[in-house]
C-alpha positions as a Python dict, from the first residue, in 0.01 Angstrom:
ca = {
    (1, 'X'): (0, 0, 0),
    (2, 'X'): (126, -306, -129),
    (3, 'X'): (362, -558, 30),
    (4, 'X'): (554, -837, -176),
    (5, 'X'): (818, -1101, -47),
    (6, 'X'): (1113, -1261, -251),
    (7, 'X'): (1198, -1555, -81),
    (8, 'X'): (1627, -1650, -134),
    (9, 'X'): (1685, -2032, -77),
    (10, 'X'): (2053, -2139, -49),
    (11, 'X'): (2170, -2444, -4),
    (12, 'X'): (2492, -2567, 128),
    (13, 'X'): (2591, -2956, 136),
    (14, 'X'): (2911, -3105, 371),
    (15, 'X'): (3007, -3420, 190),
    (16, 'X'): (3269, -3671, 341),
    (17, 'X'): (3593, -3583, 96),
    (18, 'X'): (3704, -3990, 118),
    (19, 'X'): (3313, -4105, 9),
    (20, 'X'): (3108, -3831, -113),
    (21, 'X'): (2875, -3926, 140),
    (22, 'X'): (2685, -3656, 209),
    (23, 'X'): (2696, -3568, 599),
    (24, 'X'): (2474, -3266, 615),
    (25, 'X'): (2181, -3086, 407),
    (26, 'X'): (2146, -2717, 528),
    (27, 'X'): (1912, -2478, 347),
    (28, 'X'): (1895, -2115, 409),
    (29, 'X'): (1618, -1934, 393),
    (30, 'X'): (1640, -1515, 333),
    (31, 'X'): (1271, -1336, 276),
    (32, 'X'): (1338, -1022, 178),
    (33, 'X'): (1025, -804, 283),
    (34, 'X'): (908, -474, -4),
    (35, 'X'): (665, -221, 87),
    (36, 'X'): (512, -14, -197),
    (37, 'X'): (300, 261, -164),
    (38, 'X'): (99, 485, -423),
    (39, 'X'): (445, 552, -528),
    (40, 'X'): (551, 725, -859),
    (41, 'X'): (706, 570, -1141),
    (42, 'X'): (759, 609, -1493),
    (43, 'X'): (832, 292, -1702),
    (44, 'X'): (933, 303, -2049),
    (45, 'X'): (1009, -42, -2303),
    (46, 'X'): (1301, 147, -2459),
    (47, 'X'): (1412, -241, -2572),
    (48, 'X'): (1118, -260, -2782),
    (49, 'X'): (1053, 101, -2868),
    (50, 'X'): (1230, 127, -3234),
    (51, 'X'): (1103, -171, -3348),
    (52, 'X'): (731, -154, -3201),
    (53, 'X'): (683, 226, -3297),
    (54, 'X'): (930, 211, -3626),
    (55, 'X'): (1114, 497, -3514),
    (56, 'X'): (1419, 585, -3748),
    (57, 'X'): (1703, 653, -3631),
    (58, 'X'): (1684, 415, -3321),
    (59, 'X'): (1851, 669, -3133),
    (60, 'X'): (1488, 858, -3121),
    (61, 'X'): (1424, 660, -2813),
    (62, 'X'): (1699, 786, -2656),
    (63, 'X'): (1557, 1143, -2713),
    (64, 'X'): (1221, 1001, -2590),
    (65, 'X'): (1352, 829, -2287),
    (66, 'X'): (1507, 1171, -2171),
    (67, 'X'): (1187, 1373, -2220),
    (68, 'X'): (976, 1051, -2038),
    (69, 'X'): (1238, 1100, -1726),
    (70, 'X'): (1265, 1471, -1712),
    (71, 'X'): (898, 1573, -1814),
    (72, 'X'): (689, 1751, -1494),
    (73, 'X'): (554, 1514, -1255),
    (74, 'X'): (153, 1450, -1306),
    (75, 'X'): (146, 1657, -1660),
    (76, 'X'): (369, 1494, -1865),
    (77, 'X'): (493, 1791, -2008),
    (78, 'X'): (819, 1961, -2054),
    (79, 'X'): (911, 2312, -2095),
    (80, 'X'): (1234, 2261, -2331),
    (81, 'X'): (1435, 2525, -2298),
    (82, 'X'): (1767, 2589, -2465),
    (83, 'X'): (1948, 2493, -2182),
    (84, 'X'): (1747, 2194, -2143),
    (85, 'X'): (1782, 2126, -2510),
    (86, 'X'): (2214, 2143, -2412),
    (87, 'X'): (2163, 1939, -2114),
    (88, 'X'): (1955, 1607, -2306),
    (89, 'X'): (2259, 1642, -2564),
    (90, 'X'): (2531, 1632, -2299),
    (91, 'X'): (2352, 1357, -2113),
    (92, 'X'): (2287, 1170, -2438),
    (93, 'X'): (2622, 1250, -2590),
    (94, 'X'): (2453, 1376, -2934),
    (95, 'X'): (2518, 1709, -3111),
    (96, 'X'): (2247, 1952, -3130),
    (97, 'X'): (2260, 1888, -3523),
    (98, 'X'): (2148, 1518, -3464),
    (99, 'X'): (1911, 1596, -3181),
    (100, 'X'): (1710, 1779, -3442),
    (101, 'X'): (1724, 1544, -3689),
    (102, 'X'): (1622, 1260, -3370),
    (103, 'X'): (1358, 1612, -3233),
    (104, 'X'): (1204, 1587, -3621),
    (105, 'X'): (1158, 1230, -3613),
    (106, 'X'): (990, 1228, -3286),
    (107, 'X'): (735, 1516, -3354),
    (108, 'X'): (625, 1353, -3674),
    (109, 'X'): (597, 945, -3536),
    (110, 'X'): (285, 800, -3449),
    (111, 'X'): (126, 452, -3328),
    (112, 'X'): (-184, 281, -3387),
    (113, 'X'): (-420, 305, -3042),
    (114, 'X'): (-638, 62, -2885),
    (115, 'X'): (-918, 187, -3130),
    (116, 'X'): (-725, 165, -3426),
    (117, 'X'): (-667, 502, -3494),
    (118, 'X'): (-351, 697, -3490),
    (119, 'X'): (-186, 895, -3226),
    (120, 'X'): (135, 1075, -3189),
    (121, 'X'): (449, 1003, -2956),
    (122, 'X'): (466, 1372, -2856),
    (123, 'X'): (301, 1678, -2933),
    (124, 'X'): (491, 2008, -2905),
    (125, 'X'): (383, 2341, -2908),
    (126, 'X'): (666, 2633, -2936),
    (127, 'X'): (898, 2530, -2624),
    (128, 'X'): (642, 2303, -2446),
    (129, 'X'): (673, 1891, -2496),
    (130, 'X'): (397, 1648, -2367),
    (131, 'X'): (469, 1279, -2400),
    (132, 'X'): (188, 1062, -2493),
    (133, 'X'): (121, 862, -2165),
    (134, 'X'): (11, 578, -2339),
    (135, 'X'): (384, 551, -2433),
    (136, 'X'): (530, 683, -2086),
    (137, 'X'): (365, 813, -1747),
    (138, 'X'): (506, 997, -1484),
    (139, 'X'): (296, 1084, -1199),
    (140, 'X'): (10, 919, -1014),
    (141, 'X'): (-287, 733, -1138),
    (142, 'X'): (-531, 959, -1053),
    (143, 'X'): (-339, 1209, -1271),
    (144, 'X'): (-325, 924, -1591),
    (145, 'X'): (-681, 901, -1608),
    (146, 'X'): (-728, 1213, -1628),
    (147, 'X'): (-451, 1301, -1860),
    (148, 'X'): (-596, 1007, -2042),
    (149, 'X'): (-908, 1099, -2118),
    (150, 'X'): (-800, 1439, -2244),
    (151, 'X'): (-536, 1312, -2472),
    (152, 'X'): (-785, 1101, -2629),
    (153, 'X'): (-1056, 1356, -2712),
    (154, 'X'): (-766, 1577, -2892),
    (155, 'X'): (-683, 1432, -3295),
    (156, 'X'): (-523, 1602, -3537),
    (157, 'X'): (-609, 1592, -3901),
    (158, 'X'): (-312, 1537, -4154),
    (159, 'X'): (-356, 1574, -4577),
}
């Protein structure tokens, strides 16, 4: 568990209207208390994305974001469905003709990793969609190491 405090300071100031003297000083302090715990999250730099990851069209990272947000809680992975597949285009306001073109995109971009090598955004099999978690996590940490460490013993060789 981890506790942080944000500390507010206002201050107000009475001045005499006739001198601009200043008659009082009064500061207010507000600490706001947080408690996390070994909450969940996912976190993705969708600000950065296109430009860090060269993905073209832009609107890619919308189509990433949704998978990142909707993919199964300590797997990363998504079974997209056809009614999934309507539901990301209704919530992204696309057609299904430009999700494809955004889906194609997607399946075929890649980044270099920490060891210079190349790995892709997402890897799909049939109906099934896993997320790199180097580019977005959802789940614990327990579950990104070892999601982790399988990811990165899997490569695929391209002519």
């Amino acid at each position: 568990m981890r506790t942080t405090f944000r500390t507010k300071v206002d201050r107000e100031l009475f001045t005499d209207v006739n001198t601009g003297e200043i008659l009082t000083d009064i500061e207010h302090k507000k600490i706001t208390k947080t408690v996390l715990t070994k909450g969940d999250f996912y976190q993705v730099y969708t600000g950065y994305l296109a430009a860090w990851l060269g993905l073209k069209p832009a609107e890619c990272v919308s189509v990433l974001s949704w998978l990142a947000a909707n993919v199964d809680y300590g797997t990363n992975t998504l079974d997209l469905t056809k009614r999934k597949k309507e539901q990301m285009c209704k919530d992204l306001n696309i057609s299904i003709a430009s999700f494809y073109n955004y889906w194609k995109a997607l399946k075929e971009a890649t980044f270099t990793n920490e060891d210079g090598k190349e790995e892709y955004l997402i890897s799909a099999e049939r109906t099934f969609v896993s997320v790199n978690p180097k580019i977005a996590w959802k789940g614990s940490l327990s579950d990104l190491h070892s999601v982790s460490l399988s990811m990165s013993c899997r490569f695929v060789v391209r002519e």
